[in-house]
Coordinates of C-alpha atoms in Angstrom, one line a residue:
X43 CA 139.1 151.8 185.6
X44 CA 137.5 155.6 185.4
X45 CA 136.7 156.3 181.5
X46 CA 137.1 159.7 180.6
X47 CA 134.0 162.0 179.3
X48 CA 136.5 161.6 175.8
X49 CA 135.5 157.9 175.2
X50 CA 132.1 158.3 176.6
X51 CA 131.4 161.1 174.1
X52 CA 133.0 158.8 171.2
X53 CA 130.6 155.6 172.3
X54 CA 127.6 157.7 172.1
X55 CA 129.3 158.9 168.5
X56 CA 129.4 155.2 167.3
X57 CA 126.1 154.2 168.6
X58 CA 124.0 156.8 167.4
X59 CA 125.7 156.3 164.2
X60 CA 124.7 152.8 164.1
X61 CA 121.7 153.6 164.8
X62 CA 121.1 156.2 162.6
X63 CA 122.1 153.5 160.0
X64 CA 120.3 150.6 161.1
X65 CA 117.1 153.1 161.2
X66 CA 117.7 154.2 157.5
X67 CA 117.9 150.8 157.1
X68 CA 115.1 149.9 157.8
X69 CA 113.0 152.2 156.4
X70 CA 114.4 151.4 153.2
X71 CA 113.8 147.8 153.5
X72 CA 110.6 148.6 154.8
X73 CA 109.9 151.4 151.5
X74 CA 111.5 149.1 149.0
X75 CA 109.2 145.9 150.2
X76 CA 105.8 148.9 150.3
X77 CA 106.7 150.5 146.8
X78 CA 109.0 148.3 145.0
X79 CA 107.9 144.6 146.1
X80 CA 104.2 145.7 146.9
X81 CA 102.6 144.8 144.8
X82 CA 104.2 141.6 143.5
X83 CA 104.3 140.3 147.1
X84 CA 100.5 141.3 147.3
X85 CA 99.6 138.8 144.2
X86 CA 101.5 136.1 145.7
X87 CA 99.8 136.3 148.7
X88 CA 96.4 136.7 146.1
X89 CA 97.6 133.5 144.7
X90 CA 98.1 131.8 148.3
X91 CA 94.0 132.5 149.5
X92 CA 92.5 131.8 145.8
X93 CA 92.3 129.4 143.3
X94 CA 92.0 129.7 139.7
X95 CA 89.6 127.2 137.9
X96 CA 91.7 127.2 134.2
X97 CA 89.2 127.2 130.6
X98 CA 90.6 126.7 127.7
X99 CA 89.9 129.2 125.2
X100 CA 88.7 128.1 121.3
X101 CA 91.4 127.8 119.5
X102 CA 90.5 129.4 116.0
X103 CA 88.6 128.0 112.6
X104 CA 90.5 126.6 109.6
X105 CA 88.0 127.6 106.8
X106 CA 88.2 127.4 103.2
X107 CA 88.6 130.2 100.4
X108 CA 85.0 130.7 100.8
X109 CA 84.3 130.3 104.8
X110 CA 83.3 127.3 104.2
X111 CA 84.5 125.2 108.0
X112 CA 86.9 122.6 107.5
X113 CA 88.2 122.0 110.5
X114 CA 86.0 123.3 114.2
X115 CA 86.4 122.6 117.9
X116 CA 84.2 121.3 119.7
X117 CA 83.1 120.7 123.7
X118 CA 84.2 117.7 125.5
X119 CA 84.9 117.1 129.7
X120 CA 88.0 117.2 131.8
X121 CA 88.4 116.4 134.6
X122 CA 90.3 118.2 137.2
X123 CA 91.4 118.2 141.1
X124 CA 91.8 120.5 143.8
X125 CA 93.5 117.9 146.3
X126 CA 93.3 120.7 149.6
X127 CA 89.6 120.2 149.0
X128 CA 89.4 116.3 148.5
X129 CA 88.1 115.1 151.7
X130 CA 88.3 111.4 151.0
X131 CA 91.4 110.4 148.2
X132 CA 91.6 107.0 148.9
X133 CA 87.7 106.6 148.6
X134 CA 88.1 109.0 145.4
X135 CA 90.2 107.2 143.6
X136 CA 88.9 104.4 143.8
X137 CA 85.2 105.6 142.7
X138 CA 86.9 107.7 139.8
X139 CA 89.7 104.9 138.5
X140 CA 86.0 102.5 138.0
X141 CA 84.9 105.0 135.8
X142 CA 88.4 106.1 133.7
X143 CA 89.6 103.0 133.4
X144 CA 92.3 103.9 135.5
X145 CA 95.0 102.6 137.9
X146 CA 93.2 103.3 141.8
X147 CA 97.5 104.0 142.9
X148 CA 97.3 106.3 140.2
X149 CA 94.5 108.3 140.8
X150 CA 95.6 108.4 144.2
X151 CA 98.6 110.0 143.7
X152 CA 97.5 112.9 141.2
X153 CA 94.5 114.2 143.4
X154 CA 97.0 114.8 146.4
X155 CA 99.2 116.5 144.0
X156 CA 100.4 119.3 146.1
X157 CA 99.4 121.6 143.6
X158 CA 96.3 124.3 143.6
X159 CA 94.5 122.5 140.9
X160 CA 95.2 119.6 138.6
X161 CA 94.0 118.8 135.3
X162 CA 96.2 116.2 134.8
X163 CA 94.2 113.3 135.9
X164 CA 94.8 109.9 134.1
X165 CA 92.2 108.8 131.8
X166 CA 90.8 112.0 132.7
X167 CA 91.4 114.3 129.8
X168 CA 88.6 114.8 127.2
X169 CA 86.5 112.4 128.4
X170 CA 82.8 111.0 127.1
X171 CA 79.7 112.7 128.2
X172 CA 78.4 110.0 130.2
X173 CA 81.4 109.6 132.0
X174 CA 81.5 113.2 133.1
X175 CA 77.8 113.2 134.1
X176 CA 79.0 110.0 136.3
X177 CA 81.9 111.9 137.7
X178 CA 79.4 114.3 138.5
X179 CA 76.4 112.6 139.7
X180 CA 79.2 111.5 142.8
X181 CA 79.5 114.7 144.0
X182 CA 83.2 113.6 145.2
X183 CA 84.3 116.9 147.2
X184 CA 87.7 118.7 145.7
X185 CA 86.8 117.2 141.6
X186 CA 85.6 119.3 139.8
X187 CA 84.1 118.3 135.4
X188 CA 85.4 121.5 134.2
X189 CA 84.8 122.5 130.2
X190 CA 87.5 121.8 127.3
X191 CA 87.6 121.8 123.7
X192 CA 89.0 119.8 121.1
X193 CA 89.0 119.7 116.9
X194 CA 86.6 118.4 114.8
X195 CA 86.9 117.3 111.0
X196 CA 83.0 118.0 109.3
X197 CA 85.1 116.5 106.2
X198 CA 86.6 113.8 107.8
X199 CA 89.8 113.1 105.7
X200 CA 90.2 115.8 103.3
X201 CA 93.2 117.3 103.0
X202 CA 94.1 115.9 106.1
X203 CA 98.4 116.4 105.5
X204 CA 97.8 119.3 104.2
X205 CA 95.9 120.8 107.7
X206 CA 97.3 118.6 110.4
X207 CA 96.2 118.0 113.7
X208 CA 96.6 118.7 117.6
X209 CA 97.6 117.4 120.5
X210 CA 95.9 116.4 123.9
X211 CA 96.8 119.8 125.2
X212 CA 94.9 121.7 121.8
X213 CA 98.9 122.8 120.0
X214 CA 99.3 122.2 116.8
X215 CA 101.5 119.1 115.8
X216 CA 101.4 118.7 111.9
X217 CA 100.7 120.6 109.2
X218 CA 98.7 124.2 108.9
X219 CA 98.0 123.9 112.7
X220 CA 101.6 123.6 114.2
X221 CA 102.9 126.3 111.6
X222 CA 100.2 128.5 112.5
X223 CA 99.5 127.3 115.8
X224 CA 100.2 130.9 117.4
X225 CA 97.0 132.6 115.6
X226 CA 95.2 129.4 116.1
X227 CA 95.8 128.8 119.5
X228 CA 94.3 132.0 121.8
X229 CA 94.3 132.7 125.4
X230 CA 92.7 130.3 127.8
X231 CA 90.2 132.3 131.0
X232 CA 89.1 131.1 134.5
X233 CA 87.5 131.4 137.3
X234 CA 89.1 132.4 140.5
X235 CA 87.7 132.2 144.2
X236 CA 89.0 132.8 147.4
X237 CA 90.0 129.6 150.1
X238 CA 91.4 129.8 153.0
X239 CA 94.6 128.2 154.2
X240 CA 93.0 124.5 153.7
X241 CA 92.4 125.1 150.1
X242 CA 87.8 125.5 151.0
X243 CA 86.0 128.0 149.4
X244 CA 85.5 131.3 151.6
X245 CA 82.3 131.6 151.3
X246 CA 80.6 135.3 151.3
X247 CA 83.4 136.8 149.1
X248 CA 82.8 137.7 144.9
X249 CA 84.6 135.0 142.6
X250 CA 85.9 136.8 139.5
X251 CA 85.9 135.9 135.6
X252 CA 88.8 136.7 133.1
X253 CA 87.0 135.8 130.0
X254 CA 89.6 134.0 127.3
X255 CA 90.1 135.1 124.0
X256 CA 89.5 132.5 121.3
X257 CA 92.2 131.9 119.0
X258 CA 92.1 133.8 115.1
X259 CA 90.2 131.5 112.5
X260 CA 92.3 131.2 109.6
X261 CA 90.9 131.6 106.0
X262 CA 92.6 129.3 103.2
X263 CA 93.8 129.3 99.3
X264 CA 91.8 126.2 99.4
X265 CA 88.6 125.9 97.7
X266 CA 86.5 122.5 99.3
X267 CA 84.6 122.3 96.4
X268 CA 87.7 121.1 94.0
X269 CA 89.5 119.9 97.2
X270 CA 86.2 117.3 96.7
X271 CA 86.5 117.2 93.5
X272 CA 90.4 115.8 93.5
X273 CA 89.6 113.4 97.3
X274 CA 86.8 111.7 94.7
X275 CA 89.5 111.5 91.8
X276 CA 92.5 109.8 94.7
X277 CA 90.2 108.0 95.5
X278 CA 88.7 106.0 92.3
X279 CA 92.4 105.6 91.1
X280 CA 93.8 103.7 94.4
X281 CA 90.6 101.5 93.5
X282 CA 91.7 101.4 90.2
X283 CA 95.2 101.0 89.7
X284 CA 95.9 99.6 92.8
X285 CA 98.8 102.2 93.8
X286 CA 101.6 102.3 96.3
X287 CA 100.7 106.5 96.1
X288 CA 98.8 108.6 94.4
X289 CA 99.1 112.3 94.6
X290 CA 97.1 115.6 93.4
X291 CA 97.5 119.6 93.8
X292 CA 95.6 122.3 92.3
X293 CA 96.8 125.2 91.8
X294 CA 95.6 128.3 90.2
X295 CA 98.9 129.8 88.4
X296 CA 98.7 133.2 88.4
X297 CA 98.9 134.2 92.0
X298 CA 100.0 130.8 93.6
X299 CA 97.6 129.8 95.4
X300 CA 97.3 126.5 96.7
X301 CA 93.4 125.2 95.3
X302 CA 93.4 121.9 96.9
X303 CA 96.0 119.6 97.1
X304 CA 95.5 115.5 98.2
X305 CA 97.6 112.4 98.3
X306 CA 96.7 108.7 99.3
X307 CA 97.1 106.8 101.5
X308 CA 95.4 108.9 104.1
X309 CA 94.5 109.2 107.5
X310 CA 91.7 111.0 110.3
X311 CA 93.2 114.0 111.9
X312 CA 90.5 113.1 114.2
X313 CA 92.4 110.0 114.9
X314 CA 95.5 109.8 113.9
X315 CA 97.1 107.6 116.4
X316 CA 95.2 104.7 114.5
X317 CA 97.7 105.0 111.5
X318 CA 101.2 104.3 111.5
X319 CA 103.3 107.2 111.3
X320 CA 104.6 107.7 108.3
X321 CA 100.7 107.7 106.7
X322 CA 100.7 111.1 108.7
X323 CA 104.0 112.6 108.7
X324 CA 104.2 112.6 105.0
X325 CA 102.5 115.3 103.3
X326 CA 103.1 113.0 99.4
X327 CA 102.7 116.3 97.4
X328 CA 105.6 118.9 98.7
X329 CA 107.7 116.3 100.6
X330 CA 108.2 113.4 97.9
X331 CA 110.7 113.4 95.4
X332 CA 111.2 111.4 92.1
X333 CA 112.1 111.7 88.4
X334 CA 109.9 113.6 86.8
X335 CA 110.1 112.0 83.0
X336 CA 108.0 114.2 81.0
X337 CA 106.3 116.6 82.5
X338 CA 109.6 118.4 83.1
X339 CA 110.6 118.6 79.2
X340 CA 107.9 121.8 79.8
X341 CA 110.8 123.7 81.3
X342 CA 113.5 122.4 78.2
X343 CA 110.6 123.9 76.0
X344 CA 110.2 126.7 77.8
X345 CA 114.5 127.8 77.8
X346 CA 114.6 126.8 74.1
X347 CA 112.3 129.4 73.0
X348 CA 113.2 132.4 75.4
X349 CA 116.7 131.7 74.4
X350 CA 116.1 132.0 70.6
X351 CA 117.1 128.4 69.7
X352 CA 114.5 126.2 68.5
X353 CA 111.1 126.8 66.2
X354 CA 108.2 125.3 66.3
X355 CA 108.0 124.7 62.6
X356 CA 111.5 123.6 61.7
X357 CA 111.7 120.3 60.8
X358 CA 113.6 117.5 63.0
X359 CA 114.1 113.7 61.9
X360 CA 113.6 110.8 65.0
X361 CA 115.1 107.3 63.9
X362 CA 113.9 106.4 67.8
X363 CA 116.9 107.5 69.5
X364 CA 120.0 109.9 69.7
X365 CA 124.1 109.5 70.3
X366 CA 125.7 111.4 73.1
X367 CA 129.1 110.8 73.8
X368 CA 129.0 107.0 72.5
X369 CA 125.0 106.1 74.4
X370 CA 122.5 105.5 72.6
X371 CA 119.3 108.0 74.4
X372 CA 116.1 105.6 73.0
X373 CA 112.9 107.5 71.8
X374 CA 110.6 106.0 74.4
X375 CA 108.9 105.5 70.5
X376 CA 111.6 102.7 69.6
X377 CA 110.9 103.0 65.9
X378 CA 111.4 106.4 65.9
X379 CA 108.5 109.2 65.3
X380 CA 110.9 109.9 62.0
X381 CA 110.2 113.2 60.0
X382 CA 108.3 115.9 62.3
X383 CA 108.2 119.9 63.3
X384 CA 109.9 120.5 66.5
X385 CA 105.8 121.2 67.8
X386 CA 105.0 117.8 66.7
X387 CA 108.1 116.9 69.0
X388 CA 106.4 118.4 71.8
X389 CA 103.2 116.7 70.9
X390 CA 105.0 112.9 70.5
X391 CA 107.2 114.0 73.2
X392 CA 110.2 112.6 71.1
X393 CA 113.2 111.9 74.0
X394 CA 115.8 113.0 71.0
X395 CA 114.1 116.0 69.8
X396 CA 114.2 117.4 73.6
X397 CA 117.9 116.2 73.8
X398 CA 118.2 118.5 70.9
X399 CA 117.3 121.7 72.7
X400 CA 119.3 121.2 75.3
X401 CA 122.6 120.7 72.9
X402 CA 121.4 123.6 71.4
X403 CA 121.2 125.7 74.7
X404 CA 124.3 124.0 76.3
X405 CA 124.8 123.4 80.2
X406 CA 125.4 126.5 81.7
X407 CA 122.4 127.6 79.8
X408 CA 119.8 125.0 80.5
X409 CA 120.8 124.4 84.5
X410 CA 120.8 128.6 84.6
X411 CA 116.8 128.0 83.7
X412 CA 116.7 125.2 85.6
X413 CA 117.4 126.6 88.3
X414 CA 115.7 130.2 87.3
X415 CA 112.1 127.9 87.0
X416 CA 113.2 127.2 91.1
X417 CA 114.4 123.5 90.8
X418 CA 117.0 122.3 93.8
X419 CA 115.9 124.4 96.4
X420 CA 112.5 124.5 98.0
X421 CA 109.8 126.9 96.7
X422 CA 108.9 128.3 100.3
X423 CA 105.3 127.1 100.7
X424 CA 104.0 126.8 104.1
X425 CA 104.1 124.0 104.6
X426 CA 106.3 121.4 107.1
X427 CA 108.4 118.7 105.5
X428 CA 109.0 120.3 102.3
X429 CA 112.5 119.0 100.4
X430 CA 114.8 120.9 98.0
X431 CA 115.3 117.7 94.8
X432 CA 118.3 116.9 93.6
X433 CA 120.2 118.3 90.8
X434 CA 123.2 117.5 89.1
X435 CA 126.4 119.8 90.2
X436 CA 128.1 121.9 87.1
X437 CA 131.5 119.7 87.3
X438 CA 129.3 116.3 87.4
X439 CA 127.2 117.0 84.1
X440 CA 128.9 116.2 81.0
X441 CA 127.2 115.4 77.2
X442 CA 125.2 112.6 78.6
X443 CA 123.8 114.4 82.2
X444 CA 122.7 117.4 79.8
X445 CA 120.5 114.8 77.2
X446 CA 119.2 113.0 80.0
X447 CA 118.4 116.3 81.8
X448 CA 116.7 117.8 78.5
X449 CA 114.0 115.3 79.2
X450 CA 113.5 114.8 82.8
X451 CA 115.5 111.9 83.4
X452 CA 118.8 111.8 86.4
X453 CA 117.1 114.6 88.4
X454 CA 114.7 114.5 90.9
X455 CA 112.0 117.0 91.9
X456 CA 109.5 117.4 94.4
X457 CA 105.7 118.0 93.2
X458 CA 105.3 121.6 94.5
X459 CA 108.6 122.6 92.5
X460 CA 107.2 121.5 89.7
X461 CA 103.2 123.0 90.3
X462 CA 105.5 126.1 90.8
X463 CA 108.0 125.6 87.3
X464 CA 105.1 124.8 84.8
X465 CA 103.1 128.1 86.2
X466 CA 105.5 130.8 85.7
X467 CA 105.8 128.6 82.3
X468 CA 101.8 129.6 81.5
X469 CA 101.6 132.1 83.2
X470 CA 103.0 135.2 81.5
X471 CA 106.6 133.8 82.8
X472 CA 106.1 135.0 86.4
X473 CA 107.7 132.6 89.2
X474 CA 105.4 132.7 92.1
X475 CA 105.7 131.5 95.5
X476 CA 103.0 128.8 96.8
X477 CA 101.1 129.9 99.6
X478 CA 98.2 128.1 101.8
X479 CA 96.8 130.5 104.1
X480 CA 95.1 133.7 102.9
X481 CA 93.7 135.6 105.3
X482 CA 93.6 135.5 109.0
X483 CA 90.4 136.5 111.0
X484 CA 88.7 138.0 114.3
X485 CA 86.4 134.8 115.2
X486 CA 84.2 137.5 116.4
X487 CA 83.6 139.8 114.8
X488 CA 85.2 138.4 110.6
X489 CA 87.1 141.9 110.6
X490 CA 90.1 140.7 108.8
X491 CA 93.7 141.1 111.0
X492 CA 96.3 139.7 108.6
X493 CA 96.0 138.5 105.2
X494 CA 98.8 136.8 102.2
X495 CA 99.7 138.8 98.7
X496 CA 101.0 136.7 96.0
X497 CA 104.5 137.1 95.5
X498 CA 106.6 136.7 92.3
X499 CA 109.7 135.6 93.1
X500 CA 111.9 136.2 89.5
X501 CA 110.3 136.9 85.8
X502 CA 111.7 133.4 84.3
X503 CA 110.9 133.9 80.9
X504 CA 109.6 136.6 78.6
X505 CA 105.1 137.1 77.9
X506 CA 105.8 135.8 74.2
X507 CA 108.0 133.1 74.9
X508 CA 105.1 132.3 77.5
X509 CA 102.1 132.3 74.7
X510 CA 104.7 130.3 73.1
X511 CA 104.2 127.6 75.6
X512 CA 101.2 127.2 75.9
X513 CA 100.2 127.2 72.4
X514 CA 102.3 124.6 72.1
X515 CA 101.0 122.0 75.2
X516 CA 97.4 122.7 74.2
X517 CA 98.2 121.0 71.2
X518 CA 99.9 118.5 73.3
X519 CA 96.2 117.8 74.6
X520 CA 94.7 118.0 71.3
X521 CA 96.9 116.2 69.0
X522 CA 99.8 114.4 70.9
X523 CA 100.0 112.3 73.6
X524 CA 97.7 114.2 75.8
X525 CA 94.8 113.7 74.1
X526 CA 92.9 111.9 77.2
X527 CA 92.9 115.1 78.9
X528 CA 90.8 116.9 76.2
X529 CA 87.6 118.4 77.7
X530 CA 85.4 120.0 75.0
X531 CA 84.8 123.3 74.3
X532 CA 87.8 124.4 76.8
X533 CA 90.5 125.4 75.6
X534 CA 93.2 122.4 77.4
X535 CA 97.1 122.2 78.2
X536 CA 99.6 120.3 79.5
X537 CA 102.6 117.6 79.4
X538 CA 102.6 113.6 80.4
X539 CA 105.1 112.2 82.0
X540 CA 106.4 108.1 82.3
X541 CA 109.6 108.1 85.3
X542 CA 111.1 104.4 85.5
X543 CA 110.9 104.2 89.2
X544 CA 114.3 104.3 90.9
X545 CA 116.1 101.0 93.4
X546 CA 118.9 100.8 95.9
X547 CA 120.2 103.7 92.9
X548 CA 119.4 101.5 90.1
X549 CA 115.7 101.8 87.5
X550 CA 113.7 99.1 88.1
X551 CA 112.3 97.4 85.2
X552 CA 108.2 97.5 85.3
X553 CA 107.7 100.4 88.7
X554 CA 106.8 103.6 86.7
X555 CA 105.8 107.2 88.1
X556 CA 102.8 108.5 85.5
X557 CA 102.0 111.9 85.7
X558 CA 100.2 114.4 83.8
X559 CA 100.3 118.3 84.7
X560 CA 97.4 120.3 82.7
X561 CA 96.3 123.9 82.9
X562 CA 92.7 125.7 81.2
X563 CA 91.8 127.4 79.9
X564 CA 94.7 128.0 78.3
X565 CA 94.5 131.6 76.0
X566 CA 94.0 132.4 80.0
X567 CA 94.6 129.8 82.6
X568 CA 92.1 130.1 85.7
X569 CA 93.6 126.4 87.1
X570 CA 96.8 124.1 86.7
X571 CA 96.4 120.9 88.2
X572 CA 98.6 117.8 88.4
X573 CA 98.1 114.2 89.1
X574 CA 101.0 111.8 89.3
X575 CA 100.9 107.7 90.0
X576 CA 103.3 105.8 92.1
X577 CA 103.4 102.1 91.0
X578 CA 100.5 101.4 89.0
X579 CA 99.2 98.1 88.1
X580 CA 98.1 98.9 84.7
X581 CA 99.7 99.5 81.4
X582 CA 101.6 102.6 83.4
X583 CA 101.1 105.7 80.2
X584 CA 100.8 109.1 82.2
X585 CA 98.4 109.9 78.8
X586 CA 96.7 107.1 79.6
X587 CA 96.5 106.6 83.5
X588 CA 97.1 110.3 85.1
X589 CA 95.8 112.8 81.8
X590 CA 92.0 111.3 82.4
X591 CA 92.4 111.7 86.3
X592 CA 93.5 115.1 85.8
X593 CA 90.4 116.3 83.1
X594 CA 87.7 114.9 85.3
X595 CA 89.7 117.5 88.3
X596 CA 89.6 120.5 86.0
X597 CA 86.5 119.9 84.1
X598 CA 84.3 120.0 87.4
X599 CA 86.8 122.9 88.8
X600 CA 86.5 124.6 85.5
X601 CA 82.2 124.6 85.9
X602 CA 82.2 125.0 89.3
X603 CA 84.1 128.4 89.5
X604 CA 81.6 129.2 86.0
X605 CA 84.7 130.1 83.8
X606 CA 83.0 130.4 80.2
X607 CA 83.5 127.2 77.5
X608 CA 86.0 128.8 74.5
X609 CA 85.2 129.3 70.3
X610 CA 88.6 129.1 68.9
X611 CA 89.5 125.5 71.0
X612 CA 92.3 124.0 68.6
X613 CA 89.9 120.9 66.9
X614 CA 91.3 117.2 68.4
X615 CA 92.6 114.8 66.0
X616 CA 91.1 111.2 67.1
X617 CA 92.8 108.2 66.7
X618 CA 91.2 104.8 67.1
X619 CA 89.3 104.3 70.2
X620 CA 89.1 107.5 71.2
X621 CA 86.2 109.1 72.0
X622 CA 83.8 111.5 69.6
X623 CA 82.0 114.4 69.9
X624 CA 78.8 115.6 68.2
X625 CA 77.1 119.6 69.0
X626 CA 73.9 119.1 70.3
X627 CA 71.4 120.5 67.2
X628 CA 68.3 122.9 68.5
X629 CA 65.5 120.5 67.9
X630 CA 62.7 122.9 69.4
X631 CA 59.4 122.7 67.1
X632 CA 60.6 119.9 65.7
X633 CA 57.9 116.7 65.6
X634 CA 59.0 113.4 66.2
X635 CA 58.8 112.3 62.4
X636 CA 61.0 115.5 61.3
X637 CA 63.4 114.6 64.1
X638 CA 63.8 110.6 63.2
X639 CA 64.2 112.1 59.5
X640 CA 67.0 114.2 60.0
X641 CA 68.6 112.8 63.2
X642 CA 68.3 108.7 63.2
X643 CA 71.6 108.4 64.4
X644 CA 70.4 110.1 67.3
X645 CA 69.8 108.2 71.5
X646 CA 66.7 110.3 72.5
X647 CA 65.1 109.9 75.9
X648 CA 61.7 111.2 75.2
X649 CA 58.7 112.5 78.4
X650 CA 55.3 114.3 78.1
X651 CA 52.6 113.6 75.5
X652 CA 52.3 115.8 72.8
X653 CA 53.1 116.3 68.7
X654 CA 56.0 118.5 69.2
X655 CA 59.0 119.7 71.2
X656 CA 58.8 122.2 73.5
X657 CA 61.5 121.6 75.7
X658 CA 64.8 120.1 75.4
X659 CA 68.8 118.7 77.9
X660 CA 71.1 119.8 77.0
X661 CA 70.6 123.2 75.1
X662 CA 71.2 123.2 71.8
X663 CA 75.4 123.6 70.3
X664 CA 76.3 121.7 73.7
X665 CA 79.0 119.2 72.5
X666 CA 78.1 115.6 73.7
X667 CA 80.1 112.4 73.6
X668 CA 78.7 109.6 71.2
X669 CA 76.5 108.1 72.7
X670 CA 74.8 110.2 75.2
X671 CA 71.4 110.5 74.9
X672 CA 68.9 113.7 74.6
X673 CA 66.1 114.4 76.7
X674 CA 62.9 115.6 74.9
X675 CA 60.0 117.0 76.0
X676 CA 57.2 116.5 74.5
X677 CA 54.0 119.0 74.5
X678 CA 51.1 121.1 72.2
X679 CA 52.6 122.6 69.3
X680 CA 54.3 125.5 69.7
X681 CA 53.1 128.8 67.9
X682 CA 55.4 130.4 65.5

């Protein structure tokens, strides 16, 4: 059958159109591959003929506020396998198994895995230098020993809960290491070398080196020296009182900066696997909740003074209890304190007096201040695991609950909440957000990249009220239950706390948490210290156990910080058993005969030969505890 010319032309035209479309599609595809996917495909091809040997970036160091390294890094070797270059996998696995102490079949699977590089050899991460030398000496093809790093802790257990620790991948797992992991971790580097299809190195081609970028150094608000004072006192408290646990916090009350924080039991972050999880996973100063006892009375006092419902000079009578809605709320002193002023109510930590303050405030006002001081919610400190504490709901508060809350019973708080609240009570009324991370700096240039500024949450009480609170709490230390925190030459304020422990919803007989919170100097607070001892095996009173610990931490810290002594310190009232102090006289230029006739009760430590005193230690004017010795140095008579 003859095909017409029209049909032929139509077929030719259709074929031409199809050809043009196919050619256009081909050109488009080639253009897409060349122009759009070209770079990606080139990179994939390059990946096929190159092998990257990675090496870790150094995590940023963690330093105290003065630059002292608290957490550093140390180099450790790690075994890596390039499976394509392993020539005798069975023999290689056998040799590695002996050195690494692992099963031969597990190592065989790792070194024959279909990957370019495997750094997950069983037992091969962060090995000892001795094992690394043994493996290198074998000269096993496809097996390399590369540099890795791990955290080092020059002070071992110091501030362990606060700092936290890292895992096998140098990732932060707990504490500050986890909170600021992205700032500390850095970016890894590698050496890239060309290889053939079998993974063998290709001679004559250059390697590419990409350097690692180390993480940022983190400067803390912590002062390593003050932290060491805390650590020493915590250890001594454990030995002396054998408590269930003990914790301490030191803070700058003006800024919210944490100067020190610790607890017992503790652990070594570099060996955390050797400890129970409950030991390293609970940072007690921010996690532990309990009834605060009398330290909470500071909140009631501040609220009552700020609202003008109490005057420190007014009179109050304490028979040893107060009746509230048919319930007898007792004072810790069974026979009562009798007639006293409201200032003496604070000094004596008199429960009926504080119940009266709470009643004058009323439920709404008292709990308004409780919440304004930050109780019942997290402080927002930059640490993991902070608890909220527990307050009465307004609907649950009756006359008895109002009374018990006034003296710190029936509520649950955390230590860090108490620190923030008391700081507000004494710093002029400003509730500050506690924080630990102060600055981030470049690990090479040391230039500041980021900084945390103090944050005021709210004004809680007036400056005038805060001044009254400081005066009352200074009086507690000079004349009341806090006498054992008295430091000669400094104006110290504070409050004791003794709270019965609650178990299974009931108060446990004979089990207490004793505490003390103190600050100095009272006219210009530079440091605030809190200590809580859980279930001490001794006479359980905050003034007997916790107050001396706070005194020791504060005294050392004030001297270290070079805080000048005050001249207008409240005179301490002494009771039987209290230690007394005397002022060191000026003995220079005096003969031994003159000294013995004028200061015959003084204990001397005499050095040197001569007739007169040419030097003495301590200097004149310093106050010493009675019974302390004065060292004098004898020499020739001094010229007039």
